[in-house]
N, CA, C and O atoms as CSV, one atom per row, in Angstrom:
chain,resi,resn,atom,element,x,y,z
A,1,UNK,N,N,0.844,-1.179,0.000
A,1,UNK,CA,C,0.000,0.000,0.000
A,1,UNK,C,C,0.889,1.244,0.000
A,1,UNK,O,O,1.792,1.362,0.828
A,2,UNK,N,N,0.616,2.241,-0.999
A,2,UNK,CA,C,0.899,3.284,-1.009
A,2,UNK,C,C,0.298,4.394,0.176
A,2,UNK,O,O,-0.857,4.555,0.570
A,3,UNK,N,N,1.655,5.129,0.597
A,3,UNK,CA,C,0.898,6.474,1.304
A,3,UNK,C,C,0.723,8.343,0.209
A,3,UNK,O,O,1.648,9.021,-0.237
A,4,UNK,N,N,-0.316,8.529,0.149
A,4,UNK,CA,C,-0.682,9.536,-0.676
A,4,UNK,C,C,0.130,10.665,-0.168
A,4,UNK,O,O,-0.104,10.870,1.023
A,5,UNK,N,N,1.137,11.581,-0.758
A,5,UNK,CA,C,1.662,12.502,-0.095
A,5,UNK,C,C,0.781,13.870,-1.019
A,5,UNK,O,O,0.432,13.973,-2.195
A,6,UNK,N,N,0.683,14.608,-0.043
A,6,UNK,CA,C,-0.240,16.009,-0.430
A,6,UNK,C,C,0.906,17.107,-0.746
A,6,UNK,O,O,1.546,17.672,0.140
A,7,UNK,N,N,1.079,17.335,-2.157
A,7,UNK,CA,C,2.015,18.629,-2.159
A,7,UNK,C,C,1.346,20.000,-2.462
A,7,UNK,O,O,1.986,20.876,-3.043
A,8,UNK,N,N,0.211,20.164,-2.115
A,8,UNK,CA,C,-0.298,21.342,-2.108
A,8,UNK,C,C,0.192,22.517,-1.081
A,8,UNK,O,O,0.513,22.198,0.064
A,9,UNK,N,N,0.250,24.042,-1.559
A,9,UNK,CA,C,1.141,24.637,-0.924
A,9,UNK,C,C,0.059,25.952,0.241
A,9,UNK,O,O,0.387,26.740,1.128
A,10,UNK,N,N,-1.231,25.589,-0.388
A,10,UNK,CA,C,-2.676,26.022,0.874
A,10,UNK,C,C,-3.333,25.153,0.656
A,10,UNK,O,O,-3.290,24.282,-0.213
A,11,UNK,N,N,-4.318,25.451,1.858
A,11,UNK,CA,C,-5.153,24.671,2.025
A,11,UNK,C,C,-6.737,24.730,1.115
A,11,UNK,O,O,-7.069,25.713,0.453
A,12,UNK,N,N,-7.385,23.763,1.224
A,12,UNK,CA,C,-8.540,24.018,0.393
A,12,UNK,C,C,-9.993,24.274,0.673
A,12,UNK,O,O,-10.279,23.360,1.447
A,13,UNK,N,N,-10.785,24.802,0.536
A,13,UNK,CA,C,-12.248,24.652,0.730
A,13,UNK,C,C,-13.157,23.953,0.020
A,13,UNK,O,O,-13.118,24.107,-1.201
A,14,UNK,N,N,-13.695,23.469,0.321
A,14,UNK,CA,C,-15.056,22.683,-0.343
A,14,UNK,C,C,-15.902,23.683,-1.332
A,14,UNK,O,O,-15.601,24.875,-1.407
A,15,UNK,N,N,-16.424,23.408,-1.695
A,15,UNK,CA,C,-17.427,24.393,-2.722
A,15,UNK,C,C,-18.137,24.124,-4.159
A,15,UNK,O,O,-17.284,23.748,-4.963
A,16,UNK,N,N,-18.813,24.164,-4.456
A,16,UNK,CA,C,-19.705,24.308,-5.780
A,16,UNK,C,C,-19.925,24.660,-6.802
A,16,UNK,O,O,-20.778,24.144,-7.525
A,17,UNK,N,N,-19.082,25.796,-7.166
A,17,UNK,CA,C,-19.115,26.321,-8.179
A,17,UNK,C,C,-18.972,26.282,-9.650
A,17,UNK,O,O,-18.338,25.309,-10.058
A,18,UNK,N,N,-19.277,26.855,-10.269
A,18,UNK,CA,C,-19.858,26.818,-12.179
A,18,UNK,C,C,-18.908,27.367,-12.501
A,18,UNK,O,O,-18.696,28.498,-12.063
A,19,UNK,N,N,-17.773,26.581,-13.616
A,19,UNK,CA,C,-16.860,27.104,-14.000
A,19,UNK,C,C,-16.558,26.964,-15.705
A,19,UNK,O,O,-16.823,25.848,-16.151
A,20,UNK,N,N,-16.075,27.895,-16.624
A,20,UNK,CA,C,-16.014,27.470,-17.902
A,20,UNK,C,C,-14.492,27.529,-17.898
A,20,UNK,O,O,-13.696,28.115,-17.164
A,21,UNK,N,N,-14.336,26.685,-19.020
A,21,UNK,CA,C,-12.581,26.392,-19.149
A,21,UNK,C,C,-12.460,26.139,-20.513
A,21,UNK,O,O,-13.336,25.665,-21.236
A,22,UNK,N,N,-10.863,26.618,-20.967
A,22,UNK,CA,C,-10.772,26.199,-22.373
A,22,UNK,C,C,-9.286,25.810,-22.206
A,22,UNK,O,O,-8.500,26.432,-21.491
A,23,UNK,N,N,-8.931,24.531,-23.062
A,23,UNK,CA,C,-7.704,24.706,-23.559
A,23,UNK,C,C,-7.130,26.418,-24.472
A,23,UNK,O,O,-7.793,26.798,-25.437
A,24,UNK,N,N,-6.717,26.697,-24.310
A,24,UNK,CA,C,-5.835,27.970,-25.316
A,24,UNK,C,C,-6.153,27.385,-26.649
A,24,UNK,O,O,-5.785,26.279,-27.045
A,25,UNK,N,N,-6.973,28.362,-27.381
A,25,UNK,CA,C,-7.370,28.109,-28.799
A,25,UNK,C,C,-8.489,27.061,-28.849
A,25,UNK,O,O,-8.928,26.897,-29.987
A,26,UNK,N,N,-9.037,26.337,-27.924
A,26,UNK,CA,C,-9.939,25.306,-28.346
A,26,UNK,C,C,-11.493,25.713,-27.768
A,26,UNK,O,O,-11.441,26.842,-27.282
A,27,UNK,N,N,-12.556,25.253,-27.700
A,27,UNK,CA,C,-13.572,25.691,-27.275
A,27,UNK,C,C,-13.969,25.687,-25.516
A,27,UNK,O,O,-13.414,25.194,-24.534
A,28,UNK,N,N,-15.206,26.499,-25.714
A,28,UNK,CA,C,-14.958,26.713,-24.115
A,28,UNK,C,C,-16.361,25.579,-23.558
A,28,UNK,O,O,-17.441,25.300,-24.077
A,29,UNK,N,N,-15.716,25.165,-22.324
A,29,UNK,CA,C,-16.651,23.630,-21.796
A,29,UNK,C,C,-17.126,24.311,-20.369
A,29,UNK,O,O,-16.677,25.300,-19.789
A,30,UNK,N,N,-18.140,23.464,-20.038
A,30,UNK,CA,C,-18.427,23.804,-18.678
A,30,UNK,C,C,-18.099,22.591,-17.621
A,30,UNK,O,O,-17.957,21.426,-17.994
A,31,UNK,N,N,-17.977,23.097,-15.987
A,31,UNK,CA,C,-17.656,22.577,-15.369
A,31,UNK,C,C,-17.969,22.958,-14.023
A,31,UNK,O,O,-18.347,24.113,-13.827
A,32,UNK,N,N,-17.798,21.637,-12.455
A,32,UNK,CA,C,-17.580,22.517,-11.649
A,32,UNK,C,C,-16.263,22.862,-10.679
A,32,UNK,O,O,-15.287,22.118,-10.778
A,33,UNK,N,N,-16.241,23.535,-10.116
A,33,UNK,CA,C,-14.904,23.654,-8.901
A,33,UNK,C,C,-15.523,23.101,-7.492
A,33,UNK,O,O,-16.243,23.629,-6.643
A,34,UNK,N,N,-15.016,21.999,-7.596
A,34,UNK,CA,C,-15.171,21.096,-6.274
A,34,UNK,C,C,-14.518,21.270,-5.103
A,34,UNK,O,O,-15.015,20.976,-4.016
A,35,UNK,N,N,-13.155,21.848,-5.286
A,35,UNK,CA,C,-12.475,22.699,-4.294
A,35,UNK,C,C,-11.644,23.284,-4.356
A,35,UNK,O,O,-10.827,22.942,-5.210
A,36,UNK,N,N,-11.306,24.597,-3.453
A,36,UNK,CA,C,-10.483,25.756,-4.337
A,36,UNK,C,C,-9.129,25.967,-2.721
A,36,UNK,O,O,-9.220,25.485,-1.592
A,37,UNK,N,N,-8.338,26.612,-3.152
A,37,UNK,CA,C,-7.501,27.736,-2.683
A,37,UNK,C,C,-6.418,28.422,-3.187
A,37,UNK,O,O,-6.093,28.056,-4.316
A,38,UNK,N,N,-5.903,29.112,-2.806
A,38,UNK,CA,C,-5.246,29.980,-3.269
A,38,UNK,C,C,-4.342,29.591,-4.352
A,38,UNK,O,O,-4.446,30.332,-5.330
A,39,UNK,N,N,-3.425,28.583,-4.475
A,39,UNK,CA,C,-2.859,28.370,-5.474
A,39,UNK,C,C,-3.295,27.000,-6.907
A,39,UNK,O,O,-2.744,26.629,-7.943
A,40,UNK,N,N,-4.363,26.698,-6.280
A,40,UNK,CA,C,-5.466,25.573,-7.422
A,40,UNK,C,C,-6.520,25.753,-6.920
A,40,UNK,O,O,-6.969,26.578,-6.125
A,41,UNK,N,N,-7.173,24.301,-7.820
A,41,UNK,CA,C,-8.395,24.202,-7.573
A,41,UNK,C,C,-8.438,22.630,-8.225
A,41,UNK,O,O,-7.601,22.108,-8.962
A,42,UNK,N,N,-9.870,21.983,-7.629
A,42,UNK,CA,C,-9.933,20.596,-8.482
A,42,UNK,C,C,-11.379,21.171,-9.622
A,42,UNK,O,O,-12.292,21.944,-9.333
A,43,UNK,N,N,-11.130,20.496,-10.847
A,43,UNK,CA,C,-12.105,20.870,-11.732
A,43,UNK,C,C,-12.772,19.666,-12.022
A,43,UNK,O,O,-12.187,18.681,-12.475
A,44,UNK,N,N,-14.219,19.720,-11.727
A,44,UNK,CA,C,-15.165,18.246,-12.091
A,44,UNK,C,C,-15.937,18.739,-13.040
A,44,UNK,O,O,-16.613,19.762,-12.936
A,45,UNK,N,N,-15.832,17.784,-14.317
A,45,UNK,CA,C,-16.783,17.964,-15.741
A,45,UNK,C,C,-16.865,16.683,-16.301
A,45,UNK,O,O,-16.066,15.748,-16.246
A,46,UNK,N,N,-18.286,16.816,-17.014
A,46,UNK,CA,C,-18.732,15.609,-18.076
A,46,UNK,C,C,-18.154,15.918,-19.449
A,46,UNK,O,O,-18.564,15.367,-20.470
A,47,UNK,N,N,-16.957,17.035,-19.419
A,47,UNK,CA,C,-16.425,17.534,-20.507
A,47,UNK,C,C,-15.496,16.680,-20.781
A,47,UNK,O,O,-15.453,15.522,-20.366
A,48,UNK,N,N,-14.635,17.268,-21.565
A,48,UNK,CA,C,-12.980,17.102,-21.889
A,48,UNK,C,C,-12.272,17.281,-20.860
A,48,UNK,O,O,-12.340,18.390,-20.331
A,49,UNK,N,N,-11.288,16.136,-20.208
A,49,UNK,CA,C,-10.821,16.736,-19.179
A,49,UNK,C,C,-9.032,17.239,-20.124
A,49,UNK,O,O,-8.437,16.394,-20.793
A,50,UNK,N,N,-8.628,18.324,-19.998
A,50,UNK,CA,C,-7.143,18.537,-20.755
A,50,UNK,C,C,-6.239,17.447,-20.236
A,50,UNK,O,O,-6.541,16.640,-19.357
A,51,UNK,N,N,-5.148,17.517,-20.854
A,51,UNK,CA,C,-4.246,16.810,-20.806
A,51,UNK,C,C,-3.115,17.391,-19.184
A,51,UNK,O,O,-2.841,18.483,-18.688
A,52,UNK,N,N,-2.832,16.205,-18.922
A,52,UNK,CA,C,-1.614,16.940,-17.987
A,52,UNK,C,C,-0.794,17.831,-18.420
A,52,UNK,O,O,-0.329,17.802,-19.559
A,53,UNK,N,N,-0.548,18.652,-17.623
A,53,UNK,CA,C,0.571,19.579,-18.331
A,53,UNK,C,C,0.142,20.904,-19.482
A,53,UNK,O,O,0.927,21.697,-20.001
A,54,UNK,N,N,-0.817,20.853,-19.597
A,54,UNK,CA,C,-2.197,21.905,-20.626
A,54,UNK,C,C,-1.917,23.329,-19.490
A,54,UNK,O,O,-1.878,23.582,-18.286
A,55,UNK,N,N,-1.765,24.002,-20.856
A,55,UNK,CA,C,-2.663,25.402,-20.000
A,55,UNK,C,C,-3.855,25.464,-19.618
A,55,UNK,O,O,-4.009,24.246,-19.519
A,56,UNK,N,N,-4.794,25.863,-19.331
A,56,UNK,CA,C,-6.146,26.034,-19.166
A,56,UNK,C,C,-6.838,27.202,-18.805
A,56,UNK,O,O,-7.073,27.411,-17.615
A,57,UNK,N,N,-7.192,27.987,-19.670
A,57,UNK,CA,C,-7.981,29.695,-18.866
A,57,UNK,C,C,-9.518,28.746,-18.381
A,57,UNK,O,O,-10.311,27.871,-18.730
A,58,UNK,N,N,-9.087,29.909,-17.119
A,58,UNK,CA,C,-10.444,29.134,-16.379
A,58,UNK,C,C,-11.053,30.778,-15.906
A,58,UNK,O,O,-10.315,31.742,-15.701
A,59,UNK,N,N,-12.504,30.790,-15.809
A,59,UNK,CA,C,-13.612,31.877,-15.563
A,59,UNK,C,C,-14.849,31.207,-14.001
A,59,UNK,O,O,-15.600,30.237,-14.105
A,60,UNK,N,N,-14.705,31.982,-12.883
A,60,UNK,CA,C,-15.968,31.118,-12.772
A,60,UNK,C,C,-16.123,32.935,-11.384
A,60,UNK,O,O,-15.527,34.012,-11.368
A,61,UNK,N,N,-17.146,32.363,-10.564
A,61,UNK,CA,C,-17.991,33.523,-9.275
A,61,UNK,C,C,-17.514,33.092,-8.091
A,61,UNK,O,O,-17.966,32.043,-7.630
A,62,UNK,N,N,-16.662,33.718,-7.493
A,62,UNK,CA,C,-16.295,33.386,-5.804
A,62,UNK,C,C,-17.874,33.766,-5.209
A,62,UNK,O,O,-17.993,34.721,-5.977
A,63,UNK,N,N,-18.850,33.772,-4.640
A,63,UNK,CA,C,-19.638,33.885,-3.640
A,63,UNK,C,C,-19.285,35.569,-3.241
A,63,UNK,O,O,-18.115,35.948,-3.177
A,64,UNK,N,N,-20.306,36.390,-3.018
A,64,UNK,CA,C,-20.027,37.967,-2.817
A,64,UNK,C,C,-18.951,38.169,-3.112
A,64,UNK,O,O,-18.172,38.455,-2.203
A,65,UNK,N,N,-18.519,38.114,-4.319
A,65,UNK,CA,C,-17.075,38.416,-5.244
A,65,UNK,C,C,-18.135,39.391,-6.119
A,65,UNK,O,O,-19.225,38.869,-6.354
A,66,UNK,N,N,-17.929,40.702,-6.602
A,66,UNK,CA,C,-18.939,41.174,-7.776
A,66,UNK,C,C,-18.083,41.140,-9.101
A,66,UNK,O,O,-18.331,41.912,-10.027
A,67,UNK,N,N,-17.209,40.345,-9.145
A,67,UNK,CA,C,-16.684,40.364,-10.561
A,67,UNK,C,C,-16.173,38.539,-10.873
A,67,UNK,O,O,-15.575,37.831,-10.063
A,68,UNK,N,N,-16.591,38.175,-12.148
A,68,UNK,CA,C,-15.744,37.179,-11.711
A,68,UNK,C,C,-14.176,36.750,-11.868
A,68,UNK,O,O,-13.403,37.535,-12.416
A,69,UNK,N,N,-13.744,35.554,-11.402
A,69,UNK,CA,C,-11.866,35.406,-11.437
A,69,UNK,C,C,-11.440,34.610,-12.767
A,69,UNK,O,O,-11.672,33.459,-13.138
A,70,UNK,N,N,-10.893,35.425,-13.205
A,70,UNK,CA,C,-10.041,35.204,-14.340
A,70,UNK,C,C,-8.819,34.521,-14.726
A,70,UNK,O,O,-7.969,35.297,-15.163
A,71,UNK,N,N,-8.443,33.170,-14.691
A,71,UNK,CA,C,-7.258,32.669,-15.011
A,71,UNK,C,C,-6.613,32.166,-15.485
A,71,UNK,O,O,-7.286,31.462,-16.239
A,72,UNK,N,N,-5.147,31.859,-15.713
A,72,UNK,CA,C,-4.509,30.546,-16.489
A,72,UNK,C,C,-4.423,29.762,-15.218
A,72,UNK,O,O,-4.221,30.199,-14.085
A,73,UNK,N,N,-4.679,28.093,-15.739
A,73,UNK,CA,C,-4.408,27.384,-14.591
A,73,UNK,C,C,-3.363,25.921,-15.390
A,73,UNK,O,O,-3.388,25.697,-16.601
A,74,UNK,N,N,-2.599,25.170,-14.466
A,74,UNK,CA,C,-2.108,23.643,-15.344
A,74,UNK,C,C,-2.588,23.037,-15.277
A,74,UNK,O,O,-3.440,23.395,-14.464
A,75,UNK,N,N,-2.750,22.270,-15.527
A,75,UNK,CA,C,-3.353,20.373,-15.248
A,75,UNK,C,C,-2.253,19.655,-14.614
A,75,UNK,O,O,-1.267,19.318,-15.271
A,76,UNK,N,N,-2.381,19.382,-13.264
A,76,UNK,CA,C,-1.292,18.382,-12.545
A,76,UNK,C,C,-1.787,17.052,-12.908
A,76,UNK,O,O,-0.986,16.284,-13.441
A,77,UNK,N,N,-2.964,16.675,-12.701
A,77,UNK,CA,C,-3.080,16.024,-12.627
A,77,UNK,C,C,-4.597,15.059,-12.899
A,77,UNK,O,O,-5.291,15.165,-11.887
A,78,UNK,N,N,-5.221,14.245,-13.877
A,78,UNK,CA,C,-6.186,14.222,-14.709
A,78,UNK,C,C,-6.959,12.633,-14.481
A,78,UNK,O,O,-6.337,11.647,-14.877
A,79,UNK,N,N,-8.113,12.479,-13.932
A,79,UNK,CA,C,-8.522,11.511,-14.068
A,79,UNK,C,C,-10.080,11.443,-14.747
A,79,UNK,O,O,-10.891,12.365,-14.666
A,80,UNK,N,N,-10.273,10.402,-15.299
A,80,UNK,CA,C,-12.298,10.563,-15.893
A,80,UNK,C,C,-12.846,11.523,-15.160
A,80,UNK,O,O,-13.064,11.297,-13.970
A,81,UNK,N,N,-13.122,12.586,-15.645
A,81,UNK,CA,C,-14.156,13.763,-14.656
A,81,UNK,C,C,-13.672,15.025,-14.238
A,81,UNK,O,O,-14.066,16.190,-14.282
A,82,UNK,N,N,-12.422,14.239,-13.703
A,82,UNK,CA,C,-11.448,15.402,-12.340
A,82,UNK,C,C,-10.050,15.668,-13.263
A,82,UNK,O,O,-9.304,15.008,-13.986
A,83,UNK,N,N,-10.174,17.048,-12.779
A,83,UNK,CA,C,-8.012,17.472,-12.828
A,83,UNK,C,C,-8.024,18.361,-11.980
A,83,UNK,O,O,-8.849,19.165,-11.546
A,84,UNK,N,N,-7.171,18.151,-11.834
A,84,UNK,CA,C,-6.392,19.108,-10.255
A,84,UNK,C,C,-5.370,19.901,-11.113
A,84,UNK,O,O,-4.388,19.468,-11.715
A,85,UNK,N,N,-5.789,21.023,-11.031
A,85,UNK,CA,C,-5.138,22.442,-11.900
A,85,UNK,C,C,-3.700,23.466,-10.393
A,85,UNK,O,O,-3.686,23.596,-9.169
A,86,UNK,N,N,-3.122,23.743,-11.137
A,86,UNK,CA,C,-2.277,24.748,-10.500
A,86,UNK,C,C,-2.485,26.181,-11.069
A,86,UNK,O,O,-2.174,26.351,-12.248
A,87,UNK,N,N,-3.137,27.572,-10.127
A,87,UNK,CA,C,-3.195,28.670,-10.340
A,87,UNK,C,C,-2.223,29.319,-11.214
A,87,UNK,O,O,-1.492,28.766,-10.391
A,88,UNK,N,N,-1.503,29.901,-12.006
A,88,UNK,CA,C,-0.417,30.165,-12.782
A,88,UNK,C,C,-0.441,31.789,-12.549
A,88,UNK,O,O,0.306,32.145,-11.637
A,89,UNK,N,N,-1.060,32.688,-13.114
A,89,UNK,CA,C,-1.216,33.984,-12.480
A,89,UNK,C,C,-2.171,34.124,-12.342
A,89,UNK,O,O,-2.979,34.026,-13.265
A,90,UNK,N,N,-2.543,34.458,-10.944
A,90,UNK,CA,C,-3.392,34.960,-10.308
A,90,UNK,C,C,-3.121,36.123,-9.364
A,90,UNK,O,O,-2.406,36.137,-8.362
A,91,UNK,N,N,-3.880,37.134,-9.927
A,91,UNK,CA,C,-3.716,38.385,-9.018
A,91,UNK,C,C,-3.945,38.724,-7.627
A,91,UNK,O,O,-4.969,38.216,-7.171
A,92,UNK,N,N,-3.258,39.459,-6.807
A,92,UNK,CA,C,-3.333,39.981,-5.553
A,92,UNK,C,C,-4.642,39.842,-5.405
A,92,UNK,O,O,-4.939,39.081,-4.485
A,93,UNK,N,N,-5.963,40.534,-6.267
A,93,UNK,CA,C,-6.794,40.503,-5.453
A,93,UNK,C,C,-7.802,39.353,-5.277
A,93,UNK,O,O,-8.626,39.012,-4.428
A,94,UNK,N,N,-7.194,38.747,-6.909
A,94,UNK,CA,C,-8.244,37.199,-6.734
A,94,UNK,C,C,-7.311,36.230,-5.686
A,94,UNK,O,O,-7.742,35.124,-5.361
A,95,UNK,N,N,-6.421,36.569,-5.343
A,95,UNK,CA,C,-6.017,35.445,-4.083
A,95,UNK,C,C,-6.503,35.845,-2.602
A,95,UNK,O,O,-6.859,35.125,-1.669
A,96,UNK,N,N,-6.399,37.163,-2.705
A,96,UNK,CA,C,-7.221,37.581,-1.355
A,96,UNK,C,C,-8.834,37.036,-1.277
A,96,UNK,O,O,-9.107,36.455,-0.226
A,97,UNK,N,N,-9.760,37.140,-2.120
A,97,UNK,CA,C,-11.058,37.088,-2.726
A,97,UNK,C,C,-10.749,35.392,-2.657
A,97,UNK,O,O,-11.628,35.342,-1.797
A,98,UNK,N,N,-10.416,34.327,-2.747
A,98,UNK,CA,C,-10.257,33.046,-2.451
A,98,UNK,C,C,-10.033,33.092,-1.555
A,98,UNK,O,O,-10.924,32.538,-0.911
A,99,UNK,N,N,-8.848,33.668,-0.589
A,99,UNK,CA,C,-8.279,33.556,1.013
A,99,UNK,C,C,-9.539,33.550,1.540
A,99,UNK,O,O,-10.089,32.541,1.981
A,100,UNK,N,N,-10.233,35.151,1.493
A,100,UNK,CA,C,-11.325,35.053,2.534
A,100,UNK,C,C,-12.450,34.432,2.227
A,100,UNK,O,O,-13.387,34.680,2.987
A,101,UNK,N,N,-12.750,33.377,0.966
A,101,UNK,CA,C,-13.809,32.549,0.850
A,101,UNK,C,C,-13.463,31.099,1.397
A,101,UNK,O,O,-14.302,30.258,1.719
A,102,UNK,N,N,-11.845,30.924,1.457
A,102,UNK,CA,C,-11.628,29.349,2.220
A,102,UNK,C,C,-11.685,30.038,3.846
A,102,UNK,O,O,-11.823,29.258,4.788
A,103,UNK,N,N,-11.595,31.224,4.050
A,103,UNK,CA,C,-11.479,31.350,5.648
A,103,UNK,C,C,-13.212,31.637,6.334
A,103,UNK,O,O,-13.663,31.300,7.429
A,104,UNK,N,N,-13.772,32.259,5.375
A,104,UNK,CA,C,-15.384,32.166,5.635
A,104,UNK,C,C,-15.702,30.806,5.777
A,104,UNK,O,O,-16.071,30.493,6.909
A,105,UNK,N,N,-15.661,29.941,4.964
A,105,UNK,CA,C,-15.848,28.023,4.581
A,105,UNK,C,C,-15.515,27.322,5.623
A,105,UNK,O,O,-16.274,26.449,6.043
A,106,UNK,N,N,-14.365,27.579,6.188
A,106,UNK,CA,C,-13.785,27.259,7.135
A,106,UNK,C,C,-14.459,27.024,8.521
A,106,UNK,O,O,-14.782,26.092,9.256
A,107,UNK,N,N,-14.503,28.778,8.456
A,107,UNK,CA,C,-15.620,29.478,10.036
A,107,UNK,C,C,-16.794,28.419,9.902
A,107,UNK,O,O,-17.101,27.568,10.736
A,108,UNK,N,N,-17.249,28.603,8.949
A,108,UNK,CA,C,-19.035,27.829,8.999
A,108,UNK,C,C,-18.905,26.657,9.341
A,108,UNK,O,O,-19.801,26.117,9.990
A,109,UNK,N,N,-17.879,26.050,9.025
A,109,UNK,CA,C,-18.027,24.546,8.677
A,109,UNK,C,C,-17.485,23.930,10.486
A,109,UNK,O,O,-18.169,23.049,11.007
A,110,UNK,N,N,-16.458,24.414,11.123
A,110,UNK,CA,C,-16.088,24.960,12.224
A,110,UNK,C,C,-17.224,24.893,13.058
A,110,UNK,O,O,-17.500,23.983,13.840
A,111,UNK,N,N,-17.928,26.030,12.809
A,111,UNK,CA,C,-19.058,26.406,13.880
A,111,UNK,C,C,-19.988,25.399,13.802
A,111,UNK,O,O,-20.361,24.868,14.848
A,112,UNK,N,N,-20.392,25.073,12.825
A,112,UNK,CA,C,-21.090,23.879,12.395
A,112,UNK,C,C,-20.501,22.458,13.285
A,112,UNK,O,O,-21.222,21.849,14.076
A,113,UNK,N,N,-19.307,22.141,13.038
A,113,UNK,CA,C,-19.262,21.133,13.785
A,113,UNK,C,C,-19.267,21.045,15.522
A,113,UNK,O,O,-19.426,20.139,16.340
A,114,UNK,N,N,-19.027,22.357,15.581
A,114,UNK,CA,C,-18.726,22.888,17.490
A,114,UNK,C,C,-20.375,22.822,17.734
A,114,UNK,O,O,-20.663,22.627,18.915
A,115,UNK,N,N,-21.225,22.917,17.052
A,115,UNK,CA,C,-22.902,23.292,17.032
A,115,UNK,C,C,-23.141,22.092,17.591
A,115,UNK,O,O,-23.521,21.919,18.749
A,116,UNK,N,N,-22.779,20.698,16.246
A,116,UNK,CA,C,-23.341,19.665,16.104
A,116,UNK,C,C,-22.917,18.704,18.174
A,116,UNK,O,O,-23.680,18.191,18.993
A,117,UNK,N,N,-21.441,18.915,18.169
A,117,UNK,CA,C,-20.798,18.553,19.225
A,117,UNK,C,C,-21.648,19.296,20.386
A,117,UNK,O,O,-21.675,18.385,21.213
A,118,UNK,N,N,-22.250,20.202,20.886
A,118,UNK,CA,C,-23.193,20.737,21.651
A,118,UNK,C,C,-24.537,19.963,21.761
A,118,UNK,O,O,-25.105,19.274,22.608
A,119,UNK,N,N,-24.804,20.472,20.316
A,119,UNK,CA,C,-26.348,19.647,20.698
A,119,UNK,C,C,-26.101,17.942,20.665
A,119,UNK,O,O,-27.146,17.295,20.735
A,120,UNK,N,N,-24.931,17.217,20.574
A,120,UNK,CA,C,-25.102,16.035,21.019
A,120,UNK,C,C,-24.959,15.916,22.206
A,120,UNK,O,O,-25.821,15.310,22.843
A,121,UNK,N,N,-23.706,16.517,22.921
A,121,UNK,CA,C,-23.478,16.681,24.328
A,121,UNK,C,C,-25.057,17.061,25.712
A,121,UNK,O,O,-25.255,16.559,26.818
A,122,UNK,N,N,-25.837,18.101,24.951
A,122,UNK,CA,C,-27.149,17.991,25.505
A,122,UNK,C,C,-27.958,17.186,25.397
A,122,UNK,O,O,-28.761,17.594,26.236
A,123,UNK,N,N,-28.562,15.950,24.818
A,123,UNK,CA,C,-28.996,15.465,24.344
A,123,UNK,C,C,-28.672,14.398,26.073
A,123,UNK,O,O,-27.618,14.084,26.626
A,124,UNK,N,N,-30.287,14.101,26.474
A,124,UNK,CA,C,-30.077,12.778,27.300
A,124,UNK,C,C,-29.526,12.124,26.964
A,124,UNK,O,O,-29.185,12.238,25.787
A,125,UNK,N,N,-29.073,11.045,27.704
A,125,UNK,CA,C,-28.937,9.681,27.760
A,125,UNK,C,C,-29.815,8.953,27.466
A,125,UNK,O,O,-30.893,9.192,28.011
A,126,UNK,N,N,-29.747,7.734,26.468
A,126,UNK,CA,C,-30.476,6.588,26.076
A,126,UNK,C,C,-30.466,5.830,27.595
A,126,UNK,O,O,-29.545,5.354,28.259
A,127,UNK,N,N,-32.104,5.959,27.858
A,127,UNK,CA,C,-31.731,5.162,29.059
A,127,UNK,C,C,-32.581,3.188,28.385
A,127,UNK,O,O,-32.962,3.087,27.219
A,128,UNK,N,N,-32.665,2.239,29.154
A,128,UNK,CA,C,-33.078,1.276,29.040
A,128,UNK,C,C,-34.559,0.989,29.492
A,128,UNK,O,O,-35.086,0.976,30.605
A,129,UNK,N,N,-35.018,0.774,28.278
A,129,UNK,CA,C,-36.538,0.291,28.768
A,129,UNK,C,C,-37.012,-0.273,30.072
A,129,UNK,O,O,-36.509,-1.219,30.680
A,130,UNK,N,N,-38.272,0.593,30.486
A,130,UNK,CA,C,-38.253,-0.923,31.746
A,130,UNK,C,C,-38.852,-1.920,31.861
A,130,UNK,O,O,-39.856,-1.967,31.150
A,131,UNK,N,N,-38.681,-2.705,32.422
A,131,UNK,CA,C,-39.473,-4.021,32.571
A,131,UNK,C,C,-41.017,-3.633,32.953
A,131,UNK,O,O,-41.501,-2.842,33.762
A,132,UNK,N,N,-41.668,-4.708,31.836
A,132,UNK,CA,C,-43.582,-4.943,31.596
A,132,UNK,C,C,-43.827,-5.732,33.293
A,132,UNK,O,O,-42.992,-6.637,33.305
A,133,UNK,N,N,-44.270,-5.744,34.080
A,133,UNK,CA,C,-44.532,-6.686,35.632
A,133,UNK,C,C,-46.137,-6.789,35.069
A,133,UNK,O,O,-46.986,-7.385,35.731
């Protein structure tokens, strides 16, 4: 058995988003971003997935972003569906505008689980039926 080593250089957020992508010169496909940060993202489509090693301009909506992010990204890495892209230039402000959407994602998901851990902690005890006499 292999151990998977992670060389990603941030961390990532979960997310949803509608993204169009083109190889350079070829047509533009749709897709979504399954998870993002600052320096990639993973891209899931019933499209074309590019080749490893491809440029890729990618377009898609950060969440209360009012413009959307504009980029070249690589293909690290490509399986049926999925590639895991590397950011190539991306500007100061679309990395900030990702920062604070994996650090919002984060908070929720966070609070969310500190929530869930509460209301189990309140929650009686299963006690045992009692005996029918």
């Amino acid at each position: 058995m292999t151990e998977r080593t992670d060389k990603r250089r941030s961390p990532r957020a979960a997310c949803d988003l509608a993204v169009e992508y083109a190889v350079r010169g070829a047509r533009t496909h749709q897709g979504r971003i399954t998870n993002i940060g600052t320096h990639g993202t993973l891209l899931t489509t019933q499209g074309p997935i590019p080749p490893v090693g491809a440029d890729v301009l990618l377009r898609f909506h950060l969440p209360l972003s009012h413009r959307p992010v504009q980029t070249l990204g690589k293909v690290k890495w490509a399986t049926p569906g999925n590639a895991g892209m590397e950011f190539l230039h991306l500007g100061l402000q679309e990395k900030d505008e990702i920062w604070r959407y994996y650090a919002r994602e984060s908070a929720l998901h966070r609070t969310h689980d500190a929530w869930r851990e509460v209301i189990k902690r309140s929650e009686p005890p299963e006690s045992e039926p009692e005996e029918i006499q």
